[in-house]
Short mmCIF file of C-alpha atoms and ligand atoms in Angstrom, two decimals:
data_model
loop_
_atom_site.label_atom_id
_atom_site.label_comp_id
_atom_site.label_asym_id
_atom_site.label_seq_id
_atom_site.Cartn_x
_atom_site.Cartn_y
_atom_site.Cartn_z
CA MET A 1 -0.04 0.24 -0.20
CA SER A 2 1.26 3.12 -0.69
CA LYS A 3 1.77 6.21 1.82
CA LYS A 4 -0.94 7.86 3.52
CA PHE A 5 0.09 11.53 3.48
CA LYS A 6 -1.12 14.34 6.71
CA SER A 7 -0.92 17.91 6.69
CA LEU A 8 2.59 18.96 8.20
CA GLY A 9 2.67 19.20 12.11
CA GLY A 10 1.27 22.90 12.74
CA MET A 11 -0.23 23.49 9.42
CA HIS A 12 -4.29 22.37 9.53
CA ASP A 13 -6.85 22.43 6.97
CA VAL A 14 -9.94 24.53 7.45
CA PHE A 15 -13.02 22.89 6.68
CA GLY A 16 -16.82 22.74 7.95
CA GLU A 17 -17.82 24.35 10.74
CA GLN A 18 -14.28 26.06 11.22
CA TYR A 19 -14.93 27.48 7.58
CA ASP A 20 -18.03 28.82 8.06
CA TYR A 21 -16.44 30.97 11.02
CA PHE A 22 -13.58 32.16 9.07
CA ASP A 23 -16.28 32.99 6.21
CA LYS A 24 -18.38 35.14 9.14
CA VAL A 25 -15.05 36.60 10.22
CA ARG A 26 -13.70 37.42 6.53
CA GLU A 27 -17.01 39.02 5.82
CA VAL A 28 -17.29 41.31 8.79
CA VAL A 29 -13.68 42.66 8.34
CA SER A 30 -14.66 43.53 4.57
CA ARG A 31 -17.26 45.09 5.18
CA ASN A 32 -16.34 46.87 8.14
CA ALA A 33 -13.21 48.20 6.89
CA LYS A 34 -15.13 49.60 3.31
CA ILE A 35 -16.87 51.17 5.56
CA TYR A 36 -13.94 53.23 7.33
CA GLY A 37 -12.51 53.62 3.60
CA PHE A 38 -9.77 50.50 3.65
CA LYS A 39 -8.92 49.49 0.52
CA GLY A 40 -8.17 45.41 0.29
CA ILE A 41 -4.45 44.11 -0.84
CA GLU A 42 -3.13 41.03 -1.33
CA THR A 43 0.50 40.65 -1.48
CA PRO A 44 2.20 37.39 -2.08
CA VAL A 45 3.19 34.44 -0.25
CA ILE A 46 6.89 34.57 -0.79
CA GLU A 47 9.01 37.43 -0.58
CA GLU A 48 12.77 37.69 -0.91
CA THR A 49 13.78 37.74 2.74
CA GLY A 50 15.41 41.09 2.70
CA VAL A 51 11.91 42.36 3.19
CA PHE A 52 11.81 40.65 6.49
CA THR A 53 15.43 40.92 7.71
CA ARG A 54 15.52 44.15 7.23
CA GLY A 55 12.19 45.41 7.70
CA VAL A 56 10.87 43.22 10.85
CA GLY A 57 14.89 43.05 11.92
CA GLU A 58 17.37 40.14 12.47
CA GLN A 59 17.36 40.15 16.17
CA THR A 60 13.82 39.27 16.51
CA ASP A 61 12.04 35.55 17.62
CA ILE A 62 10.06 35.97 13.78
CA VAL A 63 13.45 36.81 11.73
CA GLU A 64 15.97 34.72 14.06
CA LYS A 65 14.00 31.21 14.75
CA GLU A 66 10.82 31.19 12.90
CA MET A 67 10.76 32.08 9.15
CA TYR A 68 10.97 29.50 6.44
CA THR A 69 13.83 30.49 4.36
CA PHE A 70 15.03 28.83 1.21
CA LYS A 71 16.86 29.43 -2.35
CA THR A 72 14.74 29.32 -5.26
CA LYS A 73 16.10 27.12 -8.72
CA GLY A 74 16.85 30.61 -9.91
CA GLY A 75 18.78 31.33 -6.59
CA GLU A 76 17.24 33.82 -4.98
CA GLN A 77 16.47 34.03 -1.36
CA VAL A 78 13.26 33.99 -0.24
CA SER A 79 11.16 33.42 2.72
CA LEU A 80 7.42 32.72 3.50
CA ARG A 81 5.83 36.05 4.82
CA PRO A 82 5.61 35.68 8.43
CA GLU A 83 3.64 39.10 8.96
CA GLY A 84 2.14 41.40 6.81
CA THR A 85 3.22 44.94 7.52
CA ALA A 86 6.36 44.78 5.82
CA PRO A 87 5.22 43.64 2.52
CA ILE A 88 2.31 46.02 2.31
CA MET A 89 5.00 48.80 2.83
CA ARG A 90 7.25 47.14 0.09
CA SER A 91 4.11 47.24 -2.40
CA PHE A 92 3.55 50.69 -0.84
CA ILE A 93 7.11 52.19 -2.19
CA GLU A 94 7.02 49.89 -5.10
CA HIS A 95 3.65 51.26 -6.57
CA SER A 96 4.50 54.78 -5.57
CA PHE A 97 1.77 54.74 -3.51
CA TYR A 98 3.26 58.40 -2.06
CA THR A 99 2.07 60.12 -5.31
CA LYS A 100 -1.75 59.28 -4.09
CA PRO A 101 -3.60 61.46 -2.11
CA GLN A 102 -2.60 60.56 1.55
CA PRO A 103 -3.03 58.55 3.57
CA VAL A 104 -3.71 55.74 1.71
CA LYS A 105 -5.83 52.45 4.23
CA PHE A 106 -5.16 48.93 3.47
CA TYR A 107 -6.65 46.04 4.83
CA TYR A 108 -5.83 42.41 4.40
CA PHE A 109 -6.87 39.05 5.37
CA GLN A 110 -4.06 36.09 4.37
CA PRO A 111 -2.42 33.32 5.58
CA PHE A 112 1.40 33.65 7.25
CA PHE A 113 3.93 31.29 8.13
CA ARG A 114 6.10 30.71 11.41
CA HIS A 115 8.05 27.85 12.24
CA GLU A 116 7.04 27.92 15.84
CA ARG A 117 7.43 25.37 18.50
CA GLN A 118 3.97 23.43 18.44
CA GLN A 119 2.09 24.62 21.11
CA ALA A 120 -2.44 24.87 21.57
CA GLY A 121 -3.39 27.90 19.95
CA ARG A 122 0.24 28.12 17.84
CA TYR A 123 0.40 27.23 14.28
CA ARG A 124 2.51 27.45 11.90
CA GLN A 125 0.50 28.92 9.22
CA PHE A 126 -1.90 30.86 10.46
CA TRP A 127 -4.55 34.07 9.34
CA GLN A 128 -4.57 37.31 10.13
CA PHE A 129 -6.71 40.20 9.30
CA GLY A 130 -5.16 43.58 9.59
CA PHE A 131 -5.35 47.41 8.72
CA GLU A 132 -2.51 49.59 7.58
CA THR A 133 -2.90 53.48 7.02
CA ILE A 134 0.05 54.62 5.41
CA GLY A 135 0.94 58.04 4.75
CA LYS A 136 -0.14 60.25 7.99
CA ASP A 137 1.14 60.89 11.34
CA SER A 138 -1.72 61.71 13.51
CA PRO A 139 -2.71 60.35 16.48
CA ILE A 140 -6.46 59.64 14.97
CA VAL A 141 -5.48 57.39 12.55
CA ASP A 142 -4.04 55.43 15.43
CA ALA A 143 -7.01 55.56 17.31
CA GLN A 144 -9.47 54.73 14.27
CA ILE A 145 -7.63 51.42 13.56
CA ILE A 146 -7.90 50.86 17.08
CA VAL A 147 -11.45 51.39 17.24
CA LEU A 148 -12.23 49.41 13.84
CA ALA A 149 -11.02 46.59 15.59
CA HIS A 150 -12.64 46.67 18.27
CA ASN A 151 -15.92 47.02 16.84
CA ILE A 152 -15.15 44.00 14.84
CA LEU A 153 -14.47 41.97 17.41
CA LYS A 154 -17.69 43.28 19.30
CA GLU A 155 -19.40 42.34 16.19
CA LEU A 156 -18.26 38.79 15.91
CA GLY A 157 -19.40 38.36 19.86
CA ILE A 158 -16.16 39.19 21.66
CA LYS A 159 -17.20 42.16 23.77
CA ASP A 160 -14.60 41.73 26.41
CA ALA A 161 -11.76 43.14 24.15
CA LEU A 162 -9.28 45.30 25.97
CA VAL A 163 -6.61 46.92 24.84
CA LYS A 164 -3.06 47.46 26.32
CA VAL A 165 -1.31 50.40 25.23
CA ASN A 166 2.47 51.92 25.72
CA ASN A 167 4.35 54.50 23.98
CA LEU A 168 8.24 53.27 22.80
CA GLY A 169 9.07 57.01 21.80
CA CYS A 170 10.43 58.29 18.59
CA GLU A 171 13.73 57.69 18.10
CA ARG A 172 15.54 60.76 20.22
CA CYS A 173 13.41 59.16 23.57
CA ARG A 174 13.60 55.70 23.07
CA ASP A 175 17.89 56.06 22.76
CA LYS A 176 17.81 58.01 25.87
CA PHE A 177 15.47 55.41 27.38
CA LYS A 178 17.45 52.50 26.04
CA SER A 179 20.77 53.52 27.69
CA ALA A 180 19.05 54.32 30.83
CA LEU A 181 17.42 50.60 30.73
CA LYS A 182 20.95 48.94 29.85
CA LYS A 183 22.50 50.66 32.66
CA TYR A 184 19.63 49.21 34.95
CA LEU A 185 20.11 45.44 33.20
CA LYS A 186 23.59 45.38 33.93
CA SER A 187 23.15 45.98 37.35
CA VAL A 188 20.72 43.26 37.72
CA ALA A 189 22.85 41.17 35.15
CA SER A 190 22.75 38.14 37.59
CA SER A 191 19.50 37.66 37.83
CA LEU A 192 18.47 37.64 34.04
CA CYS A 193 17.66 34.24 32.00
CA SER A 194 20.12 33.18 29.94
CA ASP A 195 18.27 34.72 26.56
CA CYS A 196 17.63 37.85 28.18
CA LYS A 197 21.70 38.16 29.15
CA LYS A 198 21.99 38.08 25.39
CA ARG A 199 18.64 40.21 24.58
CA MET A 200 20.73 43.18 27.49
CA LYS A 201 23.27 44.48 24.99
CA LYS A 202 21.34 43.80 20.99
CA ASN A 203 17.60 44.63 22.00
CA PRO A 204 17.55 45.41 25.52
CA LEU A 205 13.56 46.19 25.37
CA ARG A 206 12.54 42.64 24.70
CA VAL A 207 13.65 42.35 27.83
CA LEU A 208 10.93 44.34 29.00
CA ASP A 209 8.16 41.59 27.99
CA CYS A 210 10.59 38.53 28.89
CA LYS A 211 8.01 35.98 30.98
CA GLU A 212 10.88 34.49 33.05
CA CYS A 213 12.65 37.75 34.34
CA SER A 214 11.00 39.62 37.08
CA VAL A 215 13.63 42.12 37.63
CA LYS A 216 12.07 44.05 34.88
CA GLU A 217 9.34 45.55 37.83
CA ASP A 218 11.79 48.16 38.83
CA ALA A 219 13.21 49.05 35.56
CA PRO A 220 13.21 52.41 34.41
CA GLN A 221 9.40 53.69 32.44
CA ILE A 222 9.42 55.17 29.02
CA MET A 223 7.30 57.34 30.00
CA ASN A 224 9.54 59.34 31.93
CA PHE A 225 11.64 59.49 29.00
CA LEU A 226 9.16 60.72 26.36
CA CYS A 227 9.64 64.07 24.33
CA LYS A 228 6.67 66.19 24.29
CA LYS A 229 5.48 65.26 20.91
CA CYS A 230 5.76 61.62 21.60
CA SER A 231 3.45 62.09 25.10
CA ASP A 232 1.14 64.73 23.26
CA ASP A 233 0.24 62.21 20.36
CA PHE A 234 -0.15 59.44 23.06
CA ARG A 235 -2.08 61.30 25.41
CA GLN A 236 -4.58 62.34 21.99
CA VAL A 237 -4.91 59.21 21.37
CA LEU A 238 -6.18 57.97 24.50
CA GLU A 239 -8.75 60.80 24.52
CA LEU A 240 -9.92 59.55 21.34
CA LEU A 241 -10.43 56.17 22.67
CA ASP A 242 -12.20 57.70 25.58
CA GLU A 243 -14.74 59.25 23.29
CA VAL A 244 -15.67 56.47 21.63
CA LYS A 245 -15.19 54.32 25.21
CA VAL A 246 -13.09 51.89 24.00
CA SER A 247 -11.27 50.94 27.39
CA TYR A 248 -7.81 50.26 27.66
CA ASP A 249 -4.63 49.65 30.18
CA LEU A 250 -1.46 51.39 30.50
CA ASP A 251 1.49 48.72 30.05
CA SER A 252 4.83 49.94 30.24
CA PHE A 253 6.27 46.53 29.68
CA LEU A 254 4.45 45.95 26.12
CA VAL A 255 7.10 46.26 23.17
CA ARG A 256 6.00 44.11 20.66
CA GLY A 257 9.16 42.68 19.70
CA LEU A 258 9.66 43.88 16.34
CA ASP A 259 12.10 46.58 15.06
CA TYR A 260 9.96 48.77 13.31
CA TYR A 261 7.74 49.98 15.74
CA ASN A 262 8.27 53.70 17.20
CA GLY A 263 5.55 55.83 18.84
CA ILE A 264 2.49 54.00 20.14
CA VAL A 265 2.19 50.43 20.58
CA TYR A 266 -0.93 48.24 21.66
CA GLU A 267 -2.16 44.97 21.99
CA ILE A 268 -5.88 43.70 22.03
CA VAL A 269 -6.51 41.08 24.68
CA SER A 270 -9.88 39.18 25.54
CA SER A 271 -10.04 40.16 29.24
CA SER A 272 -12.54 37.52 30.53
CA GLN A 273 -10.49 34.21 30.74
CA GLU A 274 -7.95 33.45 33.89
CA LYS A 275 -5.05 33.86 31.87
CA PRO A 276 -5.75 37.44 28.94
CA LEU A 277 -5.59 36.07 25.58
CA ALA A 278 -3.77 37.72 23.07
CA LEU A 279 -5.73 38.50 19.74
CA GLY A 280 -3.81 40.88 17.75
CA GLY A 281 -1.42 43.92 18.27
CA GLY A 282 0.13 46.78 16.39
CA GLY A 283 1.55 50.16 16.64
CA ARG A 284 3.07 53.35 14.75
CA TYR A 285 6.06 52.62 12.34
CA ASN A 286 7.34 55.62 10.65
CA LYS A 287 11.07 54.14 10.13
CA LEU A 288 10.03 51.22 8.43
CA SER A 289 9.83 52.86 4.96
CA VAL A 290 13.54 53.68 5.20
CA LEU A 291 14.57 50.34 6.12
CA LEU A 292 12.84 48.98 2.99
CA GLY A 293 14.33 51.83 0.17
CA SER A 294 12.65 54.83 0.56
CA GLU A 295 14.44 58.09 0.73
CA GLU A 296 12.26 59.49 3.01
CA GLU A 297 10.42 58.64 6.16
CA ILE A 298 6.74 57.46 5.27
CA PRO A 299 4.87 57.36 8.61
CA ALA A 300 2.34 54.85 8.95
CA THR A 301 0.63 52.49 11.47
CA GLY A 302 -1.32 49.42 11.28
CA MET A 303 -2.69 46.16 13.45
CA ALA A 304 -2.93 42.44 12.90
CA ILE A 305 -5.02 40.01 14.29
CA GLY A 306 -5.01 36.08 14.81
CA VAL A 307 -8.27 34.47 13.17
CA GLU A 308 -7.74 31.37 14.90
CA ARG A 309 -7.81 33.04 18.18
CA VAL A 310 -11.01 34.93 17.30
CA VAL A 311 -12.53 31.80 15.90
CA SER A 312 -11.60 29.35 19.37
CA LEU A 313 -13.14 32.33 21.24
CA MET A 314 -16.11 32.63 19.27
CA LYS A 315 -16.68 29.00 19.78
CA GLU A 316 -15.88 29.28 23.46
CA LYS A 317 -18.32 32.32 23.90
CA GLU A 318 -20.94 29.70 21.85
CA VAL A 319 -21.42 32.46 19.39
CA LYS A 320 -23.70 31.11 16.46
CA LEU A 321 -23.77 31.43 12.99
CA GLU A 322 -26.92 32.40 10.95
CA LYS A 323 -28.22 29.10 9.33
CA ASP A 324 -28.00 28.97 5.66
CA LYS A 325 -31.89 29.72 5.57
CA ARG A 326 -34.18 28.64 1.96
CA GLU A 327 -37.53 28.05 1.62
CA VAL A 328 -37.49 25.69 -1.27
CA PHE A 329 -35.93 22.36 -2.01
CA ILE A 330 -35.74 20.52 -5.82
CA ALA A 331 -36.23 16.98 -5.86
CA GLN A 332 -35.40 14.68 -8.82
CA LEU A 333 -35.69 11.22 -9.99
CA GLY A 334 -34.19 9.65 -13.08
CA ASP A 335 -31.53 11.21 -15.71
CA LEU A 336 -34.28 13.06 -17.83
CA ALA A 337 -35.71 14.67 -13.98
CA LYS A 338 -31.91 15.77 -13.24
CA LYS A 339 -31.80 17.45 -16.41
CA LYS A 340 -34.85 19.63 -15.76
CA ALA A 341 -34.07 19.81 -11.93
CA LEU A 342 -30.77 21.54 -13.06
CA LYS A 343 -32.46 24.13 -15.14
CA LEU A 344 -35.05 24.96 -12.60
CA PHE A 345 -32.27 25.56 -9.69
CA GLU A 346 -30.50 28.26 -12.41
CA ASP A 347 -34.14 29.76 -13.08
CA PHE A 348 -34.70 30.27 -9.59
CA LYS A 349 -31.00 31.73 -9.00
CA LYS A 350 -31.86 34.28 -11.47
CA THR A 351 -35.31 35.55 -9.80
CA GLY A 352 -32.99 36.15 -6.52
CA LEU A 353 -34.60 32.85 -4.80
CA PRO A 354 -31.78 30.76 -3.76
CA VAL A 355 -33.01 27.21 -3.51
CA PHE A 356 -31.98 23.95 -1.80
CA GLU A 357 -30.80 20.54 -3.66
CA SER A 358 -29.56 17.13 -3.62
CA PHE A 359 -28.42 16.23 -6.97
CA GLY A 360 -25.91 13.98 -5.95
CA ARG A 361 -28.91 11.29 -4.38
CA ASP A 362 -30.91 9.27 -6.61
CA SER A 363 -32.97 7.94 -3.67
CA LEU A 364 -36.82 10.41 -3.66
CA LYS A 365 -37.03 8.72 -0.41
CA SER A 366 -33.50 10.33 1.19
CA GLN A 367 -34.10 13.28 -0.93
CA LEU A 368 -37.23 14.36 1.02
CA SER A 369 -36.01 13.52 4.18
CA ARG A 370 -33.22 15.91 3.73
CA ALA A 371 -35.84 18.61 2.49
CA ASP A 372 -37.41 17.69 5.89
CA ARG A 373 -34.70 18.22 7.51
CA LEU A 374 -33.72 21.76 6.20
CA GLY A 375 -37.09 23.00 7.01
CA VAL A 376 -38.04 24.22 3.69
CA ASN A 377 -41.54 25.37 2.97
CA ILE A 378 -41.65 23.80 -0.51
CA THR A 379 -40.40 20.83 -1.85
CA ILE A 380 -40.70 20.50 -5.81
CA ILE A 381 -40.55 17.16 -6.99
CA ILE A 382 -39.85 15.75 -10.90
CA GLY A 383 -40.08 12.54 -11.27
CA LYS A 384 -39.71 10.28 -14.37
CA GLU A 385 -43.43 11.01 -15.59
CA GLU A 386 -43.19 14.68 -14.68
CA ALA A 387 -39.64 15.41 -16.41
CA LEU A 388 -41.36 13.45 -19.35
CA ALA A 389 -44.63 15.83 -19.47
CA GLU A 390 -43.00 18.92 -18.55
CA LYS A 391 -44.57 19.23 -15.54
CA ALA A 392 -43.59 19.35 -11.59
CA ILE A 393 -45.31 18.77 -8.41
CA ILE A 394 -45.21 21.29 -6.09
CA ARG A 395 -45.20 19.94 -2.17
CA ASP A 396 -46.19 22.52 0.67
CA MET A 397 -44.41 21.11 3.54
CA ASP A 398 -46.62 22.33 6.44
CA SER A 399 -50.38 20.61 4.92
CA GLY A 400 -48.86 17.82 2.79
CA LYS A 401 -50.96 19.29 -0.33
CA GLN A 402 -49.70 18.49 -3.66
CA GLU A 403 -50.00 20.13 -7.07
CA LYS A 404 -48.80 19.52 -10.71
CA VAL A 405 -47.88 22.39 -12.65
CA ASP A 406 -46.13 23.02 -15.77
CA LEU A 407 -42.70 23.43 -15.69
CA LYS A 408 -42.41 26.78 -17.18
CA GLU A 409 -44.64 27.60 -14.33
CA VAL A 410 -43.14 26.72 -11.43
CA VAL A 411 -40.98 29.44 -10.24
CA LYS A 412 -44.13 32.20 -10.73
CA GLU A 413 -46.46 29.25 -8.64
CA VAL A 414 -43.93 28.87 -5.93
CA LYS A 415 -43.25 32.56 -5.54
CA LYS A 416 -46.88 32.84 -5.43
CA LYS A 417 -47.51 30.37 -3.08
CA LEU A 418 -44.58 31.50 -0.46
CA LYS A 419 -46.28 34.60 -0.52
CA GLU A 420 -49.51 33.28 0.42
CA ASN A 421 -47.83 30.97 3.34
CA LYS A 422 -46.29 34.19 4.90
CA LYS A 423 -50.09 35.87 5.16
P1 LIG B 1 2.07 38.85 16.02
O1 LIG B 1 2.01 39.49 14.27
O2 LIG B 1 2.60 37.90 16.32
O3 LIG B 1 1.63 40.22 16.58
O4 LIG B 1 0.57 38.30 16.22
C1 LIG B 1 -0.29 39.10 16.28
C2 LIG B 1 -1.58 37.81 16.39
O5 LIG B 1 -1.52 37.14 15.16
C3 LIG B 1 -1.53 37.13 17.83
O6 LIG B 1 -2.10 37.89 18.85
C4 LIG B 1 -2.23 36.15 17.40
O7 LIG B 1 -3.73 36.26 17.84
C5 LIG B 1 -1.64 35.26 16.10
N1 LIG B 1 -0.63 34.56 16.04
C6 LIG B 1 0.44 34.84 16.10
N2 LIG B 1 1.31 33.94 15.64
C7 LIG B 1 0.48 33.06 15.72
C8 LIG B 1 0.60 31.45 15.44
N3 LIG B 1 1.89 31.03 15.34
N4 LIG B 1 -0.35 30.58 15.56
C9 LIG B 1 -1.51 31.11 15.56
N5 LIG B 1 -2.31 32.73 15.73
C10 LIG B 1 -0.92 33.29 15.84
#
């Protein structure tokens, strides 16, 4: 017997109920994104590796440990995208979006790839939806993305979303903060975990979000190092969130782990669990454009939310999806009846009244019991005899009454009956 294949570890097939939940999230995201003026974007699954090493940063976990990187047959060094922001900025620069009216607002719903240690809720291929507003440095565009994500989660039944916010400051504030932090970390170096001992020199901010090192509790706070513009911008974002009643918590240990952030950073968590569950996050990234080859700094801000996490929370909260409700079922018996039924299905669809069918089944009994389970009001039956005579039976499922009509009159008759039934 030849080998039976399985999907790769950490990669999963999306089907059945899971697919329906994905569809629901996709629908709510794209409808809301359009209302807020975001246009959809799809970037390729594979990019030149430099987009991520330069954009996301060499010292980050994503780039250092988790990227799927390989050489193509043509010798190019490429990576499966581990996140969406750097490719979108690459696209913005490549297609000169800076010549268009600013800001440009994008949204996406795409799969991403990270070779992470396998554990519950962490996949190696996972989906995110996200928003990027590029070309404007103003607190209101940061606030709007947070509000939009918050509204989407609320509409999906996640009403306990809490925003944790911090400010990483501009380069000047951050440099001052970094040297104070380095000095402090040096003084407590013996109590740091082995990873943080390395991070302390190259990427000291990362020590702040280490789950193991508790010495950070006494570390200097970035808020005390912010310049006037950074603290004014931050205060304004918070005031805007207050204005629309989006709840947030200040969290001075939130650093988000990627190199490209500056200014405001945030994470959205679901707060009702014992341990808050991170659903997504984002922040401002004014420097990314320069890292990706732009001569000018292009101000930008954005966030991404994990679809699997949202879906698992929706299931946990028993958020129900709308049922596919149709009022009519077409049953058929025999080859000629199948032909007539296929045509009739199309006729119904054209008039904006989609109907159920079970063309893959041959037994009339099993088709009728399916019609029963689906709870339709009317079943149309085309048997062998009816097909030959260009007729069909219309059966009222409540009363059991049946009537034979000409095939070409079926749509009209069914619509009439449905109207009468509603009276
Ligand atoms: P990040 O891009 O790391 O900030 O992640 C944003 C959100 O994407 C997280 O809060 C998760 O909801 C989701 N996410 C990130 N990595 C994974 C993963 N490996 N598996 C499933 N979801 C993920």
